[in-house]
Short mmCIF file of C-alpha atoms in Angstrom, two decimals:
data_model
loop_
_atom_site.label_atom_id
_atom_site.label_comp_id
_atom_site.label_asym_id
_atom_site.label_seq_id
_atom_site.Cartn_x
_atom_site.Cartn_y
_atom_site.Cartn_z
CA MET A 30 -102.98 38.02 -41.23
CA THR A 31 -100.88 36.70 -44.06
CA ARG A 32 -99.86 33.02 -44.13
CA SER A 33 -96.29 32.14 -45.26
CA VAL A 34 -95.96 29.52 -47.92
CA ALA A 35 -92.93 27.17 -47.95
CA PRO A 36 -91.05 27.00 -51.24
CA PRO A 37 -91.49 23.80 -53.14
CA GLU A 38 -88.78 21.12 -52.72
CA PRO A 39 -86.54 20.60 -55.73
CA PRO A 40 -86.87 17.31 -57.53
CA PRO A 41 -84.24 14.64 -56.68
CA GLN A 42 -81.22 14.54 -58.94
CA GLN A 43 -80.43 11.41 -60.70
CA ALA A 44 -76.95 9.74 -60.11
CA ALA A 45 -74.46 10.20 -62.91
CA ALA A 46 -73.50 7.08 -64.75
CA PRO A 47 -69.92 5.76 -63.98
CA SER A 48 -67.27 6.71 -66.49
CA PRO A 49 -64.99 3.96 -67.87
CA ASP A 50 -61.84 6.05 -67.09
CA ALA A 51 -62.58 6.18 -63.33
CA GLY A 52 -61.77 2.45 -62.77
CA TRP A 53 -58.39 2.75 -64.46
CA ALA A 54 -57.44 5.71 -62.22
CA ASP A 55 -58.24 3.78 -59.02
CA ARG A 56 -56.22 0.84 -60.18
CA LEU A 57 -53.26 3.10 -60.98
CA ARG A 58 -53.38 4.74 -57.56
CA LEU A 59 -53.49 1.33 -55.83
CA ALA A 60 -50.52 0.11 -57.87
CA ALA A 61 -48.55 3.25 -56.97
CA ARG A 62 -49.23 2.73 -53.23
CA ARG A 63 -48.11 -0.90 -53.48
CA ALA A 64 -44.92 0.14 -55.30
CA GLN A 65 -44.12 2.69 -52.59
CA ALA A 66 -44.62 0.10 -49.87
CA TRP A 67 -42.30 -2.36 -51.62
CA ALA A 68 -39.75 0.42 -52.14
CA ARG A 69 -39.79 1.21 -48.43
CA ARG A 70 -39.36 -2.47 -47.55
CA TRP A 71 -36.43 -2.88 -49.93
CA THR A 72 -34.85 0.36 -48.67
CA ALA A 73 -35.09 -0.84 -45.05
CA LEU A 74 -33.64 -4.22 -46.02
CA ILE A 75 -30.74 -2.59 -47.86
CA ILE A 76 -30.03 -0.25 -44.92
CA PHE A 77 -30.09 -3.21 -42.52
CA ALA A 78 -27.73 -5.20 -44.75
CA VAL A 79 -25.39 -2.20 -45.01
CA PHE A 80 -25.51 -1.76 -41.22
CA VAL A 81 -24.69 -5.43 -40.54
CA GLY A 82 -21.96 -5.39 -43.13
CA TRP A 83 -20.43 -2.23 -41.72
CA ILE A 84 -20.54 -3.61 -38.18
CA SER A 85 -18.75 -6.75 -39.36
CA LEU A 86 -16.19 -4.67 -41.24
CA VAL A 87 -15.63 -2.32 -38.32
CA SER A 88 -15.08 -5.30 -36.00
CA GLU A 89 -12.27 -6.33 -38.31
CA LEU A 90 -10.81 -2.83 -38.55
CA ARG A 91 -10.84 -1.98 -34.85
CA VAL A 92 -10.91 -3.30 -31.29
CA VAL A 93 -12.68 -1.25 -28.63
CA ALA A 94 -12.25 -1.73 -24.93
CA LEU A 95 -13.45 -0.29 -21.67
CA GLY A 96 -10.65 0.95 -19.46
CA ALA A 97 -9.62 2.78 -16.32
CA VAL A 98 -6.73 5.03 -15.42
CA ASP A 99 -4.11 3.33 -13.25
CA ALA A 100 -1.76 5.48 -11.19
CA GLU A 101 0.48 5.29 -8.11
CA VAL A 102 -1.72 6.35 -5.21
CA THR A 103 -0.50 6.69 -1.61
CA ARG A 104 -2.94 6.35 1.27
CA ILE A 105 -2.31 8.85 4.06
CA ALA A 106 -3.56 7.11 7.22
CA PRO A 107 -2.78 7.12 10.96
CA ALA A 108 -1.20 4.08 12.61
CA PHE A 109 -3.63 4.20 15.55
CA PRO A 110 -7.24 5.32 16.15
CA SER A 111 -7.30 9.08 16.46
CA GLN A 112 -9.24 12.28 15.89
CA ILE A 113 -8.44 14.77 13.16
CA SER A 114 -7.22 17.99 14.77
CA SER A 115 -6.67 19.92 11.54
CA VAL A 116 -6.46 19.45 7.79
CA SER A 117 -4.08 21.53 5.68
CA ALA A 118 -4.86 20.30 2.14
CA THR A 119 -7.91 19.84 -0.05
CA CYS A 120 -8.71 17.92 -3.20
CA ASP A 121 -6.70 18.77 -6.31
CA ASP A 122 -4.00 20.51 -4.23
CA ARG A 123 -0.52 19.80 -5.50
CA VAL A 124 1.70 18.79 -2.59
CA ALA A 125 5.42 18.08 -2.25
CA ALA A 126 6.91 15.09 -0.50
CA GLY A 127 7.18 15.69 3.23
CA ARG A 128 4.40 18.27 3.42
CA THR A 129 2.06 17.97 6.43
CA LEU A 130 -1.47 17.17 5.26
CA ALA A 131 -3.28 16.60 8.57
CA VAL A 132 -2.69 16.56 12.33
CA MET A 133 -4.15 13.76 14.45
CA ARG A 134 -4.75 13.41 18.22
CA ASN A 135 -5.83 10.57 20.50
CA GLU A 136 -6.48 11.86 24.00
CA ILE A 137 -7.07 8.39 25.45
CA MET A 138 -3.70 7.15 24.22
CA VAL A 139 -2.04 10.37 25.43
CA GLN A 140 -3.29 9.71 28.97
CA GLN A 141 -2.29 6.05 28.75
CA TYR A 142 1.21 6.96 27.59
CA ARG A 143 1.49 9.54 30.38
CA THR A 144 0.67 6.85 32.94
CA ASP A 145 3.18 4.46 31.40
CA TYR A 146 5.77 7.23 31.26
CA ALA A 147 5.39 7.98 34.99
CA ARG A 148 5.62 4.27 35.85
CA VAL A 149 8.75 3.69 33.76
CA GLU A 150 10.33 6.88 35.09
CA ALA A 151 9.81 5.60 38.66
CA GLU A 152 11.34 2.24 37.72
CA LEU A 153 14.30 4.04 36.16
CA ASN A 154 14.94 6.10 39.30
CA GLN A 155 14.70 2.96 41.41
CA ALA A 156 17.12 1.12 39.11
CA ARG A 157 19.62 3.98 39.30
CA ASN A 158 19.48 4.04 43.09
CA ALA A 159 19.78 0.27 43.23
CA TYR A 160 22.71 0.46 40.86
CA ASP A 161 24.69 2.71 43.20
CA ALA A 162 23.97 0.51 46.22
CA ARG A 163 24.66 -2.71 44.36
CA MET A 164 27.92 -1.42 42.95
CA ALA A 165 29.05 -0.25 46.39
CA ALA A 166 28.29 -3.66 47.92
CA ALA A 167 30.00 -5.52 45.06
CA ALA A 168 33.09 -3.29 45.39
CA GLU A 169 33.24 -3.95 49.13
CA VAL A 170 33.05 -7.72 48.63
CA ALA A 171 35.74 -7.57 45.96
CA ARG A 172 38.02 -5.52 48.23
CA ALA A 173 37.58 -8.01 51.07
CA ALA A 174 38.44 -10.89 48.75
CA GLU A 175 41.48 -8.96 47.54
CA HIS A 176 42.64 -8.44 51.13
CA GLU A 177 42.32 -12.15 51.79
CA PHE A 178 44.33 -12.88 48.68
CA ARG A 179 47.09 -10.44 49.72
CA ALA A 180 47.20 -12.07 53.15
CA ALA A 181 47.46 -15.53 51.60
CA VAL A 182 50.33 -14.31 49.44
CA LYS A 183 52.14 -13.00 52.53
CA VAL A 184 51.59 -16.28 54.37
CA ARG A 185 52.91 -18.24 51.42
CA GLU A 186 56.00 -16.01 51.22
CA ASN A 187 56.71 -16.43 54.97
CA VAL A 188 56.30 -20.18 54.85
CA GLY A 189 58.52 -20.26 51.76
CA VAL A 190 61.28 -18.36 53.55
CA LEU A 191 61.08 -20.79 56.48
CA ARG A 192 61.15 -23.79 54.14
CA ASP A 193 64.16 -22.44 52.23
CA ALA A 194 65.99 -21.99 55.54
CA MET A 195 65.14 -25.44 56.83
CA GLU A 196 65.90 -27.35 53.64
CA PRO A 197 69.77 -27.23 54.03
CA LEU A 198 69.44 -28.32 57.63
CA TRP A 199 67.26 -31.22 56.53
CA ARG A 200 69.79 -32.28 53.97
CA ARG A 201 72.53 -32.20 56.66
CA GLN A 202 70.17 -34.14 58.92
CA GLN A 203 70.24 -31.43 61.54
CA VAL A 204 66.39 -31.49 61.82
CA THR A 205 64.14 -34.45 62.16
CA LEU A 206 62.02 -35.80 59.36
CA THR A 207 58.87 -34.88 61.24
CA ASP A 208 59.86 -31.25 61.49
CA TRP A 209 60.77 -31.08 57.77
CA LEU A 210 57.53 -32.69 56.64
CA GLU A 211 55.52 -30.31 58.81
CA ILE A 212 57.28 -27.31 57.27
CA ASP A 213 56.89 -28.70 53.72
CA ASN A 214 53.18 -29.42 54.26
CA ASN A 215 52.64 -25.89 55.60
CA TRP A 216 54.23 -24.50 52.46
CA LEU A 217 51.95 -26.59 50.23
CA LYS A 218 48.92 -25.48 52.25
CA ALA A 219 50.01 -21.86 51.84
CA LEU A 220 50.25 -22.32 48.07
CA SER A 221 46.75 -23.83 47.97
CA ALA A 222 45.30 -21.10 50.21
CA GLU A 223 46.86 -18.42 48.00
CA ALA A 224 45.36 -19.97 44.84
CA ALA A 225 41.92 -20.26 46.48
CA ALA A 226 42.04 -16.67 47.72
CA GLU A 227 43.05 -15.45 44.25
CA ALA A 228 40.19 -17.39 42.65
CA THR A 229 37.74 -15.96 45.20
CA TRP A 230 39.00 -12.45 44.58
CA ARG A 231 38.71 -12.80 40.81
CA SER A 232 35.23 -14.36 41.16
CA ARG A 233 34.01 -11.50 43.37
CA THR A 234 35.43 -8.99 40.89
CA ALA A 235 33.67 -10.75 37.97
CA ASP A 236 30.39 -10.85 39.94
CA GLY A 237 30.64 -7.13 40.51
CA GLU A 238 31.33 -6.46 36.82
CA ARG A 239 28.44 -8.71 35.79
CA ALA A 240 26.12 -6.93 38.22
CA ARG A 241 27.28 -3.59 36.84
CA LEU A 242 26.59 -4.67 33.23
CA GLU A 243 23.19 -6.15 34.08
CA THR A 244 22.11 -3.06 35.97
CA ARG A 245 23.42 -0.75 33.23
CA GLU A 246 21.53 -2.83 30.67
CA LEU A 247 18.36 -2.54 32.73
CA ILE A 248 18.84 1.20 33.07
CA ALA A 249 19.54 1.57 29.34
CA GLY A 250 16.37 -0.40 28.53
CA LEU A 251 14.28 1.76 30.85
CA GLU A 252 15.81 4.93 29.37
CA ALA A 253 15.03 3.72 25.83
CA ARG A 254 11.48 2.83 26.88
CA LEU A 255 11.09 6.24 28.49
CA THR A 256 12.29 7.94 25.31
CA GLU A 257 9.90 5.83 23.23
CA LEU A 258 6.95 6.65 25.48
CA GLY A 259 7.83 10.33 25.25
CA LYS A 260 7.77 10.14 21.48
CA LEU A 261 4.51 8.17 21.49
CA MET A 262 2.97 10.67 23.88
CA THR A 263 3.97 13.53 21.59
CA LEU A 264 2.92 11.55 18.52
CA SER A 265 -0.51 10.72 19.95
CA GLY A 266 -1.11 14.28 20.97
CA ASN A 267 0.18 15.91 17.80
CA HIS A 268 0.70 13.31 15.07
CA GLU A 269 1.47 14.89 11.71
CA LEU A 270 0.48 12.94 8.61
CA THR A 271 2.84 13.87 5.80
CA SER A 272 2.90 13.04 2.11
CA VAL A 273 5.59 10.53 1.18
CA VAL A 274 5.42 11.43 -2.52
CA SER A 275 4.94 14.55 -4.59
CA GLY A 276 1.62 14.65 -6.35
CA VAL A 277 -2.02 15.71 -6.23
CA VAL A 278 -4.54 15.14 -3.43
CA THR A 279 -7.32 13.00 -4.88
CA MET A 280 -9.34 12.07 -1.78
CA CYS A 281 -10.11 14.61 0.93
CA GLU A 282 -13.60 13.92 2.31
CA ARG A 283 -12.43 13.79 5.94
CA LYS A 284 -12.96 16.87 8.08
CA ALA A 285 -11.48 18.17 11.34
CA GLY A 286 -13.12 16.55 14.36
CA GLU A 287 -13.81 13.19 12.74
CA VAL A 288 -12.55 10.03 14.45
CA ILE A 289 -10.50 7.74 12.21
CA ALA A 290 -9.71 4.07 12.76
CA ALA A 291 -6.14 2.78 12.50
CA GLY A 292 -5.14 2.41 8.85
CA GLU A 293 -8.22 4.28 7.56
CA PRO A 294 -7.13 6.87 4.97
CA VAL A 295 -7.57 10.54 5.70
CA MET A 296 -6.35 11.50 2.22
CA GLU A 297 -4.98 9.94 -0.92
CA VAL A 298 -2.16 11.44 -2.96
CA GLN A 299 -1.65 10.50 -6.60
CA SER A 300 2.01 10.54 -7.59
CA ASP A 301 3.43 12.89 -10.22
CA LYS A 302 4.49 9.89 -12.26
CA PRO A 303 2.55 9.67 -15.56
CA PRO A 304 -0.42 7.34 -15.14
CA THR A 305 -1.13 4.36 -17.36
CA VAL A 306 -4.36 2.84 -18.65
CA LEU A 307 -5.72 -0.67 -18.16
CA ALA A 308 -7.86 -1.50 -21.19
CA TYR A 309 -10.08 -4.56 -20.67
CA VAL A 310 -10.11 -6.26 -24.06
CA GLY A 311 -12.50 -9.11 -24.79
CA ALA A 312 -10.83 -12.52 -24.54
CA ALA A 313 -11.69 -13.21 -28.20
CA ASP A 314 -9.70 -10.11 -29.27
CA LEU A 315 -6.65 -10.78 -27.09
CA PRO A 316 -4.77 -12.74 -29.84
CA ARG A 317 -4.95 -9.60 -32.00
CA MET A 318 -3.10 -7.50 -29.41
CA ARG A 319 0.65 -6.92 -29.72
CA ASN A 320 3.23 -5.14 -27.58
CA GLY A 321 3.91 -1.67 -28.98
CA MET A 322 0.48 -1.44 -30.66
CA ALA A 323 -0.91 2.08 -30.78
CA GLY A 324 -4.19 2.98 -29.15
CA LEU A 325 -6.39 6.02 -28.64
CA VAL A 326 -7.70 6.80 -25.16
CA TYR A 327 -11.00 8.64 -25.08
CA ILE A 328 -11.85 10.62 -21.95
CA ALA A 329 -15.26 12.09 -21.17
CA ALA A 330 -13.84 15.52 -20.31
CA ARG A 331 -11.87 15.81 -23.58
CA SER A 332 -13.03 16.14 -27.15
CA ASP A 333 -9.89 14.61 -28.68
CA PRO A 334 -8.26 11.31 -27.66
CA LEU A 335 -4.80 10.87 -26.14
CA PRO A 336 -2.34 8.60 -27.96
CA ALA A 337 -0.95 5.65 -26.04
CA ARG A 338 0.89 2.43 -26.74
CA VAL A 339 0.63 -1.13 -25.40
CA VAL A 340 3.44 -1.85 -22.94
CA SER A 341 2.36 -5.17 -21.44
CA LEU A 342 -0.05 -7.99 -22.22
CA PRO A 343 -1.76 -10.16 -19.59
CA VAL A 344 -1.03 -13.83 -19.06
CA GLN A 345 -4.62 -14.70 -18.15
CA VAL A 346 -8.16 -13.41 -18.54
CA GLY A 347 -10.78 -12.66 -15.91
CA ARG A 348 -13.90 -10.70 -15.17
CA LEU A 349 -14.57 -7.07 -15.99
CA PRO A 350 -14.31 -4.82 -12.88
CA GLY A 351 -17.72 -3.91 -11.55
CA ARG A 352 -17.14 -0.16 -11.95
CA LEU A 353 -16.77 -0.62 -15.73
CA LYS A 354 -19.85 -2.76 -16.38
CA ARG A 355 -22.56 -1.21 -18.50
CA TYR A 356 -24.66 -4.16 -19.66
CA PHE A 357 -25.65 -7.49 -18.20
CA TRP A 358 -23.78 -9.46 -20.85
CA GLN A 359 -20.51 -8.01 -19.60
CA GLY A 360 -20.66 -10.30 -16.56
CA GLN A 361 -18.12 -13.08 -16.11
CA GLU A 362 -20.70 -15.73 -16.93
CA TRP A 363 -21.12 -14.22 -20.40
CA GLN A 364 -17.68 -12.92 -21.36
CA GLN A 365 -14.14 -12.66 -20.02
CA TYR A 366 -11.68 -9.82 -20.42
CA ALA A 367 -7.92 -9.34 -20.55
CA PRO A 368 -6.34 -6.25 -18.91
CA VAL A 369 -3.94 -4.70 -21.45
CA ARG A 370 -1.72 -1.92 -20.09
CA LEU A 371 -1.04 1.17 -22.18
CA ALA A 372 1.39 4.00 -21.53
CA PHE A 373 0.94 7.53 -22.83
CA GLU A 374 3.59 8.78 -25.19
CA GLY A 375 4.94 12.14 -26.31
CA THR A 376 3.17 15.24 -25.14
CA ALA A 377 0.25 13.11 -23.96
CA GLN A 378 2.26 12.21 -20.86
CA ALA A 379 2.05 15.76 -19.56
CA GLU A 380 -1.64 16.00 -20.43
CA ALA A 381 -2.31 12.65 -18.73
CA LEU A 382 -1.16 14.08 -15.37
CA ASP A 383 -4.63 15.60 -15.06
CA LEU A 384 -6.23 12.16 -15.13
CA ARG A 385 -7.28 10.60 -11.84
CA TYR A 386 -6.91 7.07 -10.58
CA ASN A 387 -9.81 4.78 -11.61
CA GLU A 388 -11.15 7.40 -14.03
CA ARG A 389 -13.19 5.61 -16.68
CA VAL A 390 -11.98 5.76 -20.29
CA ASP A 391 -12.66 4.12 -23.66
CA VAL A 392 -9.83 2.76 -25.77
CA LEU A 393 -9.76 2.24 -29.55
CA PHE A 394 -7.17 0.08 -31.32
CA GLU A 395 -6.79 0.44 -35.10
CA MET A 396 -6.06 -2.98 -36.57
CA HIS A 397 -5.09 -1.66 -40.00
CA PRO A 398 -3.80 1.91 -39.55
CA ASN A 399 -2.12 1.86 -42.94
CA LEU A 400 -5.51 1.92 -44.70
CA GLY A 401 -5.94 5.56 -43.68
CA ILE A 402 -9.55 5.17 -42.54
CA PRO A 403 -10.61 8.25 -40.54
CA VAL A 404 -10.91 7.56 -36.84
CA TRP A 405 -14.28 9.24 -36.64
CA LEU A 406 -15.60 6.71 -39.14
CA LEU A 407 -14.49 3.83 -36.92
CA ASN A 408 -16.32 5.45 -34.03
CA ILE A 409 -19.71 5.69 -35.72
CA PHE A 410 -20.96 2.64 -33.84
#
């Protein structure tokens, strides 16, 4: 059996002596790394300085503001609690003034109005019957008073004839003083009785006329109430909500079968009138705003802005509406804002009709438009 013999280990190599050039190379590499680090620091510092300078310059060249579309919006709502029977329009539908948008019904009010209608109708029939009886009685009383007056007139005429016949005899002293005074007193009594009978007749006639007018007024009131209840009964059972303006339906979440409270909107219709924009400018920038100043309105759904112009400036500042807040420092305790109104001009008015009330926008005002700085450059930050 043959034994294997391990090869002999090689002798250890001796370390090479350091070369003088190696130290200079390390120092050069270290200096290069330090120079690169300083270059990066200076580059970052220069970029930061350029950034701060550009921000300061841009703040002088422009004013930016958060804004919202403002338009004439009509709320379509019932005047009483009711249930939606049907809906004939949906969102983004263009509707004309007078078009029926929904039909409402309140069964409880319909039954209540039916009960009131039956009660008032019974009162009306009773008043009409009472009118006939009352007028007949008043006419009878007036006729009786007239007969008494005619009789008093006849008595006065007869006594007057007798007095006229006796007066010559009295003057010739052919009748006694007692007889003449009796005849004269009877004539005076006849005159008084005639006047009293005439007054009674006229009073009874006036009472009858007053009764007639009062009863007719009562009947007219009941008839008007009956007509009103009929309309309310029809309205409660089939109340049509119509659009009072021409425009676009912007709110249509309500569905048939839902119960709506009085005054709660079923739909909202935005008018065809061109909308405007309320741009909330920081209070510090308000002195830079002028009537007639041009602005660019940026909308999320559009790539290019719409031109607009300032039409009114506010008289006071306030808080930013909650729907426009993006950061905590936009609260009223940090900053105040002034609502500047802009109107679209030119062809932008037609394009702005597609905007919706309260739609969020951004507005850019160029402070020095004559410099010719590209808008995209002002929008870098």
